[in-house]
């Protein structure tokens, strides 16, 4: 009898522990898609799921696309980077979206920036719109995007004004989109995306030069990574050897981080998938290992791989996604899966903020950021005014910005939930992209009975 009760106690303890640490990754995935819906610019569809968002920026030179972050400028480089990463996640972990019941929502979501890219690129004049809005003017105003009256300049690249980084990054998104939509039965749209991707890539390759603006907002350090990314996605879409050869010629071995500015590590993974060449695998492993314990990256006491003061969650989420993809191709599978899931678990509550169980994803769980740095969410419903008083208010945003992953904590896990503290509370389309892909990857692991046992330093216990 003692043996029976001892075993019952052990089983009960296991169930309690599992309940404490369990995460609803499908729910987090659903909410992340809602964040992208909240970022939509242009004429919103009838099925708009964000009731506090309406039509905005209808007089832009190219209508549509995503507002970059909590402000209302549209930047081509982070938008294309986020779109490509999201499409990669949908392509690699399609079952994760299907099992979460989010395939249709995701296809609808990702079509928004793809349609924008198609309108932004004119293959006849070889002109690509790469930015709409002036960041300095934009940042001097606080209010609803629906109420904007400011001048929104239209910046382009062409044969004279160089911007091969943005052009190639956009081509990568279009090429990845062509694969996803063909796989989902829309051959006509897939071909439209592929045709635009090929012409835009040719333009980028023939007109090298990094795009720069006053203030250097989202200025890339180089264009080789975007050219590599575009050519490898075009190879995956067409199987034309010339694209694979281009990708090899543009690839590099070293990367400091995986962000909107640097897709080197992504290209290494994609090249390894296609070639099985150990040189790409070795460089990829070296990069991912730099983020694992014992590598170059600092860790917070609760276990977040903390690469930078600015949006550390972005860095670790992107590498978590990359690690899950690498694991699917047989690269350090057990180790990388465990580390990646632990990083995502940190975001969803395995940390010690406010006593623990705090989610850095808005709207997930019972404790999460109430003041993300986001104009639209900070504004009350019309006709109430919205301005700098709302920015400076010490109260929660009137609207919950469902699904947004905020920038993240300091190196000691400290975090301040304050709207004006944009260092901790910045939200952006590129911050959520790797996070969302990783969520789909974890649902895939659950479905295939491959979810690893994790051991976070500060597990949620309530």
Coordinates of C-alpha atoms in Angstrom, one line a residue:
X1 CA 0.0 0.0 0.0
X2 CA 2.9 2.4 0.8
X3 CA 4.3 1.7 -2.6
X4 CA 1.0 2.5 -4.2
X5 CA 0.6 5.8 -2.4
X6 CA 4.2 6.7 -3.1
X7 CA 3.7 6.2 -6.8
X8 CA 0.4 8.1 -6.8
X9 CA 2.3 11.0 -5.2
X10 CA 5.0 10.9 -7.8
X11 CA 2.4 10.9 -10.6
X12 CA 0.5 13.7 -9.0
X13 CA 3.7 15.7 -8.5
X14 CA 4.6 15.1 -12.2
X15 CA 1.1 16.3 -13.3
X16 CA 1.4 19.4 -11.1
X17 CA 4.9 20.2 -12.5
X18 CA 3.6 19.7 -16.0
X19 CA 0.7 22.0 -15.4
X20 CA 3.0 24.6 -14.0
X21 CA 5.3 24.5 -17.0
X22 CA 2.9 23.8 -19.8
X23 CA 2.6 26.5 -22.5
X24 CA -0.2 26.9 -25.1
X25 CA 2.0 27.4 -28.2
X26 CA -0.9 27.3 -30.5
X27 CA -2.7 30.1 -28.7
X28 CA 0.5 32.2 -28.8
X29 CA 0.8 31.5 -32.5
X30 CA -2.8 32.6 -33.1
X31 CA -2.1 35.8 -31.1
X32 CA 1.1 36.6 -33.1
X33 CA -0.9 36.6 -36.3
X34 CA -3.3 39.1 -34.7
X35 CA -0.4 41.4 -34.1
X36 CA 0.3 41.5 -37.8
X37 CA -3.3 42.3 -38.4
X38 CA -3.0 45.3 -36.1
X39 CA -0.1 46.5 -38.2
X40 CA -2.0 46.7 -41.5
X41 CA -1.9 49.9 -43.4
X42 CA -4.4 50.8 -46.2
X43 CA -8.0 49.8 -46.8
X44 CA -8.8 47.1 -44.3
X45 CA -10.9 44.1 -45.3
X46 CA -14.4 43.3 -44.1
X47 CA -13.0 40.5 -42.0
X48 CA -10.6 42.8 -40.1
X49 CA -10.3 41.1 -36.7
X50 CA -8.9 44.2 -34.9
X51 CA -12.0 46.3 -34.1
X52 CA -10.0 49.3 -32.9
X53 CA -8.1 49.6 -36.3
X54 CA -9.6 51.2 -39.4
X55 CA -8.5 52.4 -42.8
X56 CA -5.3 54.5 -42.8
X57 CA -2.7 56.0 -45.1
X58 CA -5.0 55.7 -48.2
X59 CA -3.1 58.4 -50.0
X60 CA 0.3 56.7 -49.8
X61 CA 2.1 56.3 -53.1
X62 CA 1.7 52.6 -52.5
X63 CA -1.3 51.7 -50.4
X64 CA -1.1 48.7 -48.1
X65 CA 1.7 46.9 -46.3
X66 CA 2.6 47.0 -42.7
X67 CA 3.4 49.9 -40.4
X68 CA 6.8 49.0 -39.1
X69 CA 6.3 49.2 -35.3
X70 CA 4.3 51.4 -33.0
X71 CA 4.7 54.3 -35.3
X72 CA 3.4 54.7 -38.9
X73 CA 6.4 54.7 -41.3
X74 CA 6.6 51.8 -43.8
X75 CA 10.2 50.5 -44.2
X76 CA 11.0 48.1 -47.0
X77 CA 14.0 46.3 -45.4
X78 CA 12.4 45.1 -42.1
X79 CA 9.0 44.5 -43.8
X80 CA 10.6 42.2 -46.4
X81 CA 12.8 40.6 -43.7
X82 CA 9.8 39.8 -41.5
X83 CA 7.7 38.5 -44.4
X84 CA 10.5 36.2 -45.6
X85 CA 11.0 34.8 -42.1
X86 CA 7.3 34.2 -41.6
X87 CA 7.0 32.5 -45.0
X88 CA 10.0 30.3 -44.1
X89 CA 8.2 29.3 -41.0
X90 CA 5.0 28.5 -42.8
X91 CA 6.9 26.5 -45.5
X92 CA 9.0 24.5 -43.0
X93 CA 6.4 24.0 -40.2
X94 CA 3.2 24.0 -42.2
X95 CA 1.7 21.3 -39.9
X96 CA 2.3 23.6 -36.9
X97 CA -0.1 26.2 -38.5
X98 CA -2.6 23.5 -39.6
X99 CA -2.7 21.8 -36.2
X100 CA -3.2 25.2 -34.6
X101 CA -6.1 25.9 -37.0
X102 CA -4.2 29.0 -38.3
X103 CA -3.4 28.1 -41.9
X104 CA -6.1 30.3 -43.5
X105 CA -5.4 33.2 -41.1
X106 CA -1.7 33.0 -41.8
X107 CA -2.1 32.9 -45.6
X108 CA -4.5 35.9 -45.4
X109 CA -2.0 37.7 -43.1
X110 CA 1.1 37.2 -45.2
X111 CA -0.6 38.1 -48.4
X112 CA -0.9 41.7 -47.1
X113 CA 2.8 42.6 -47.4
X114 CA 3.2 40.4 -50.6
X115 CA 0.5 42.4 -52.4
X116 CA 2.2 45.6 -51.2
X117 CA 5.6 44.4 -52.7
X118 CA 3.9 43.6 -56.0
X119 CA 2.6 47.1 -56.2
X120 CA 5.8 48.7 -55.0
X121 CA 7.9 47.2 -57.8
X122 CA 7.6 48.5 -61.4
X123 CA 9.7 46.2 -63.6
X124 CA 9.2 48.5 -66.6
X125 CA 10.8 51.6 -65.0
X126 CA 12.8 49.4 -62.7
X127 CA 11.7 51.4 -59.7
X128 CA 11.0 50.0 -56.2
X129 CA 9.3 52.0 -53.5
X130 CA 11.3 51.2 -50.3
X131 CA 10.0 53.7 -47.7
X132 CA 6.8 55.7 -47.2
X133 CA 6.9 58.4 -44.5
X134 CA 9.5 60.5 -42.9
X135 CA 10.7 59.0 -39.6
X136 CA 11.6 62.4 -38.0
X137 CA 8.2 63.9 -38.8
X138 CA 6.4 60.7 -37.9
X139 CA 8.1 60.5 -34.5
X140 CA 7.1 64.0 -33.6
X141 CA 3.4 63.0 -33.6
X142 CA 1.4 60.7 -31.4
X143 CA -2.1 59.5 -32.5
X144 CA -4.2 57.0 -34.4
X145 CA -2.9 56.0 -37.8
X146 CA -6.5 56.7 -39.0
X147 CA -6.1 60.3 -38.1
X148 CA -2.7 61.0 -39.8
X149 CA -2.5 64.2 -41.9
X150 CA 1.2 64.6 -42.1
X151 CA 3.1 64.6 -45.4
X152 CA 4.3 61.1 -46.2
X153 CA 7.2 61.1 -48.7
X154 CA 7.7 58.2 -51.1
X155 CA 11.3 57.0 -51.3
X156 CA 12.4 54.8 -54.2
X157 CA 15.5 53.0 -55.5
X158 CA 16.3 52.7 -59.2
X159 CA 19.3 52.5 -61.5
X160 CA 20.5 55.9 -60.0
X161 CA 19.4 55.6 -56.4
X162 CA 21.0 52.4 -55.2
X163 CA 19.3 50.0 -52.8
X164 CA 20.2 46.4 -53.8
X165 CA 19.8 45.4 -50.1
X166 CA 16.1 46.2 -50.0
X167 CA 15.5 45.1 -53.6
X168 CA 17.1 41.7 -52.9
X169 CA 15.4 41.3 -49.6
X170 CA 12.0 42.0 -51.2
X171 CA 12.8 39.5 -54.0
X172 CA 13.5 36.9 -51.3
X173 CA 10.1 37.5 -49.8
X174 CA 8.4 37.3 -53.2
X175 CA 10.2 34.1 -54.0
X176 CA 9.4 32.5 -50.7
X177 CA 5.8 33.5 -51.2
X178 CA 5.6 31.9 -54.6
X179 CA 6.6 28.6 -53.0
X180 CA 4.1 28.9 -50.1
X181 CA 1.1 29.8 -52.3
X182 CA 1.9 27.2 -54.9
X183 CA 2.0 24.6 -52.1
X184 CA -1.4 25.9 -51.0
X185 CA -3.0 25.6 -54.5
X186 CA -2.9 29.2 -55.8
X187 CA -0.7 28.7 -58.9
X188 CA -1.7 32.0 -60.5
X189 CA -0.7 34.1 -57.6
X190 CA 2.4 32.0 -57.1
X191 CA 3.5 32.7 -60.7
X192 CA 2.8 36.4 -60.2
X193 CA 5.1 36.5 -57.2
X194 CA 7.8 34.5 -58.9
X195 CA 7.9 36.7 -62.0
X196 CA 8.2 39.8 -59.8
X197 CA 10.9 38.1 -57.7
X198 CA 13.0 37.2 -60.7
X199 CA 12.9 40.6 -62.3
X200 CA 13.6 42.4 -59.0
X201 CA 16.5 40.1 -58.2
X202 CA 18.0 40.8 -61.6
X203 CA 17.6 44.5 -60.9
X204 CA 19.3 44.2 -57.5
X205 CA 22.2 42.2 -58.8
X206 CA 22.8 44.7 -61.6
X207 CA 22.5 47.8 -59.4
X208 CA 24.6 47.2 -56.2
X209 CA 24.6 49.6 -53.4
X210 CA 23.1 49.9 -49.9
X211 CA 20.2 52.3 -49.5
X212 CA 20.7 55.2 -47.1
X213 CA 18.4 57.9 -45.8
X214 CA 18.8 60.9 -43.5
X215 CA 19.0 59.6 -40.0
X216 CA 20.1 56.2 -41.2
X217 CA 16.9 54.5 -40.2
X218 CA 17.2 50.8 -41.0
X219 CA 20.4 51.2 -43.0
X220 CA 21.9 47.8 -43.8
X221 CA 25.6 47.1 -43.3
X222 CA 25.8 45.2 -46.7
X223 CA 23.7 43.6 -49.4
X224 CA 25.5 40.3 -49.8
X225 CA 23.2 38.6 -47.3
X226 CA 20.1 39.8 -49.0
X227 CA 21.4 38.7 -52.4
X228 CA 22.3 35.3 -51.0
X229 CA 18.9 35.0 -49.4
X230 CA 17.1 36.0 -52.6
X231 CA 19.1 33.7 -54.8
X232 CA 18.6 30.6 -52.6
X233 CA 14.9 31.2 -52.4
X234 CA 14.8 31.6 -56.2
X235 CA 16.7 28.4 -56.5
X236 CA 14.2 26.6 -54.3
X237 CA 11.3 28.1 -56.4
X238 CA 12.8 27.4 -59.8
X239 CA 15.6 24.8 -59.4
X240 CA 17.7 26.8 -61.8
X241 CA 21.4 26.2 -61.1
X242 CA 22.4 29.7 -61.8
X243 CA 20.6 30.9 -58.6
X244 CA 22.3 28.3 -56.5
X245 CA 25.7 29.4 -57.9
X246 CA 24.8 33.0 -57.0
X247 CA 23.8 32.0 -53.5
X248 CA 27.2 30.3 -53.0
X249 CA 29.0 33.3 -54.3
X250 CA 27.2 35.7 -52.0
X251 CA 27.4 33.5 -48.8
X252 CA 29.6 34.4 -45.9
X253 CA 30.7 32.3 -42.9
X254 CA 30.4 34.7 -40.0
X255 CA 27.4 36.5 -38.5
X256 CA 27.0 38.4 -35.2
X257 CA 23.2 38.1 -35.1
X258 CA 20.2 37.1 -37.2
X259 CA 18.1 40.2 -37.8
X260 CA 16.5 42.4 -40.5
X261 CA 20.1 43.6 -41.2
X262 CA 21.9 40.3 -41.4
X263 CA 20.5 37.1 -43.0
X264 CA 23.9 35.4 -43.3
X265 CA 23.0 32.6 -40.9
X266 CA 19.6 32.0 -42.7
X267 CA 21.4 31.6 -46.0
X268 CA 23.9 29.1 -44.4
X269 CA 21.0 26.9 -43.3
X270 CA 19.2 27.1 -46.7
X271 CA 22.4 26.4 -48.5
X272 CA 23.1 23.4 -46.3
X273 CA 19.6 22.0 -47.0
X274 CA 20.2 22.2 -50.7
X275 CA 23.8 21.0 -50.9
X276 CA 24.6 19.0 -47.8
X277 CA 28.0 20.7 -48.0
X278 CA 29.7 20.5 -44.6
X279 CA 31.2 24.0 -44.9
X280 CA 27.8 25.5 -44.6
X281 CA 26.8 23.2 -41.7
X282 CA 30.0 24.0 -39.8
X283 CA 29.5 27.8 -40.2
X284 CA 25.9 27.4 -39.2
X285 CA 26.7 25.4 -36.1
X286 CA 29.4 27.9 -35.1
X287 CA 26.8 30.7 -35.3
X288 CA 24.1 28.9 -33.4
X289 CA 26.6 27.7 -30.8
X290 CA 27.6 31.3 -30.2
X291 CA 24.1 31.9 -28.7
X292 CA 24.1 28.7 -26.6
X293 CA 25.5 28.6 -23.1
X294 CA 29.3 28.7 -23.3
X295 CA 29.2 30.8 -26.5
X296 CA 29.7 34.6 -27.0
X297 CA 26.2 35.7 -25.9
X298 CA 25.4 36.9 -22.4
X299 CA 22.6 35.1 -20.4
X300 CA 20.2 36.7 -18.0
X301 CA 19.9 35.0 -14.6
X302 CA 16.6 33.4 -15.8
X303 CA 18.2 32.1 -19.0
X304 CA 17.5 34.5 -21.9
X305 CA 20.2 34.6 -24.5
X306 CA 20.8 38.4 -24.3
X307 CA 22.6 39.7 -27.4
X308 CA 21.7 43.3 -27.3
X309 CA 20.1 46.0 -25.2
X310 CA 17.9 46.8 -28.1
X311 CA 15.2 44.2 -28.5
X312 CA 17.1 41.2 -27.1
X313 CA 13.9 39.1 -27.6
X314 CA 14.2 39.6 -31.3
X315 CA 17.7 38.1 -31.4
X316 CA 17.0 35.1 -29.3
X317 CA 13.6 34.4 -31.0
X318 CA 15.2 34.5 -34.5
X319 CA 18.0 32.1 -33.5
X320 CA 15.5 29.8 -31.7
X321 CA 13.6 29.5 -35.0
X322 CA 16.8 28.9 -36.9
X323 CA 17.9 26.2 -34.4
X324 CA 14.5 24.4 -34.8
X325 CA 15.0 24.5 -38.6
X326 CA 18.5 23.2 -38.3
X327 CA 17.4 20.4 -36.0
X328 CA 14.9 19.3 -38.7
X329 CA 17.8 18.8 -41.1
X330 CA 19.7 16.7 -38.6
X331 CA 21.9 19.4 -37.1
X332 CA 22.4 19.0 -33.3
X333 CA 18.7 18.1 -33.1
X334 CA 18.3 17.3 -29.4
X335 CA 20.5 20.1 -28.2
X336 CA 19.1 22.8 -30.5
X337 CA 15.4 21.8 -29.8
X338 CA 15.9 22.0 -26.1
X339 CA 17.6 25.4 -26.2
X340 CA 15.0 26.8 -28.6
X341 CA 12.0 25.7 -26.6
X342 CA 13.6 27.1 -23.4
X343 CA 14.0 30.5 -25.1
X344 CA 10.4 30.6 -26.2
X345 CA 9.3 29.4 -22.7
X346 CA 11.2 32.4 -21.2
X347 CA 9.1 34.7 -23.4
X348 CA 5.8 33.0 -22.3
X349 CA 6.4 33.0 -18.6
X350 CA 9.5 31.1 -17.5
X351 CA 11.0 34.2 -15.9
X352 CA 10.9 36.0 -12.6
X353 CA 9.3 39.3 -13.5
X354 CA 6.5 40.4 -11.1
X355 CA 6.9 37.2 -9.2
X356 CA 7.2 34.9 -12.2
X357 CA 4.9 33.7 -15.0
X358 CA 5.1 37.0 -16.9
X359 CA 4.6 36.8 -20.6
X360 CA 6.6 39.1 -22.9
X361 CA 3.9 38.4 -25.5
X362 CA 1.0 40.9 -25.0
X363 CA -2.3 39.2 -24.3
X364 CA -0.8 35.8 -23.4
X365 CA -1.5 34.5 -19.9
X366 CA -2.7 36.6 -17.0
X367 CA 0.4 38.9 -16.7
X368 CA 1.9 40.6 -19.7
X369 CA 2.9 44.1 -20.9
X370 CA 0.0 46.6 -20.6
X371 CA 1.9 49.6 -22.1
X372 CA 3.6 48.4 -25.3
X373 CA 5.0 51.4 -27.2
X374 CA 2.3 51.5 -29.9
X375 CA 0.3 54.6 -30.9
X376 CA -2.9 52.9 -32.1
X377 CA -3.2 50.7 -29.0
X378 CA -2.6 53.6 -26.7
X379 CA -5.5 55.6 -28.1
X380 CA -9.1 55.4 -26.8
X381 CA -12.0 54.9 -29.2
X382 CA -13.1 57.8 -31.3
X383 CA -14.2 60.5 -30.9
X384 CA -12.0 60.8 -27.8
X385 CA -8.8 62.7 -28.6
X386 CA -5.4 61.0 -28.7
X387 CA -2.0 62.7 -28.4
X388 CA 0.9 63.1 -26.1
X389 CA -1.3 63.0 -23.0
X390 CA -2.0 59.4 -23.9
X391 CA 1.7 58.7 -24.5
X392 CA 2.6 60.0 -21.1
X393 CA -0.3 58.3 -19.3
X394 CA 0.7 55.9 -16.5
X395 CA -2.3 53.6 -17.2
X396 CA -2.6 50.5 -19.5
X397 CA -3.3 51.0 -23.1
X398 CA -7.1 51.1 -23.8
X399 CA -6.6 48.4 -26.4
X400 CA -4.7 45.1 -25.9
X401 CA -2.1 44.7 -28.7
X402 CA -2.8 40.9 -28.9
X403 CA 0.3 38.9 -29.8
X404 CA 3.0 41.5 -29.9
X405 CA 6.4 40.4 -28.5
X406 CA 8.0 43.4 -26.8
X407 CA 11.7 44.2 -27.1
X408 CA 12.6 42.6 -23.8
X409 CA 14.5 42.9 -20.5
X410 CA 17.8 44.1 -19.4
X411 CA 20.8 41.8 -18.9
X412 CA 19.7 41.2 -15.3
X413 CA 16.0 40.3 -16.3
X414 CA 14.8 43.7 -15.2
X415 CA 11.9 45.0 -17.3
X416 CA 9.8 48.2 -17.1
X417 CA 6.3 48.1 -18.4
X418 CA 6.1 51.8 -19.4
X419 CA 4.9 53.1 -22.8
X420 CA 7.6 55.8 -23.0
X421 CA 10.3 53.3 -22.3
X422 CA 10.6 52.2 -25.9
X423 CA 13.9 50.3 -25.2
X424 CA 12.0 47.7 -23.3
X425 CA 8.6 48.1 -24.9
X426 CA 9.2 48.5 -28.7
X427 CA 7.1 46.2 -30.8
X428 CA 7.8 45.6 -34.5
X429 CA 6.9 43.3 -37.4
X430 CA 10.5 41.9 -37.4
X431 CA 10.5 41.3 -33.7
X432 CA 7.6 38.8 -34.0
X433 CA 8.7 37.0 -37.1
X434 CA 11.2 34.4 -35.8
X435 CA 9.1 34.1 -32.6
X436 CA 6.0 33.1 -34.6
X437 CA 8.0 30.6 -36.8
X438 CA 9.4 29.1 -33.6
X439 CA 5.9 28.7 -32.2
X440 CA 4.9 26.8 -35.3
X441 CA 8.0 24.7 -35.0
X442 CA 7.2 23.8 -31.4
X443 CA 3.6 22.8 -32.3
X444 CA 5.2 20.5 -34.9
X445 CA 7.4 19.0 -32.2
X446 CA 4.4 18.3 -30.1
X447 CA 2.6 16.7 -33.0
X448 CA 5.5 14.4 -33.7
X449 CA 6.2 13.5 -30.1
X450 CA 9.5 15.3 -30.3
X451 CA 9.0 18.1 -27.8
X452 CA 12.1 18.0 -25.5
X453 CA 12.1 18.1 -21.7
X454 CA 13.2 21.6 -20.7
X455 CA 14.8 22.9 -17.6
X456 CA 14.3 26.7 -17.5
X457 CA 16.1 28.5 -14.7
X458 CA 12.9 30.3 -13.5
X459 CA 9.9 28.1 -14.4
X460 CA 6.4 29.4 -14.2
X461 CA 4.7 27.8 -11.1
X462 CA 1.2 29.2 -11.2

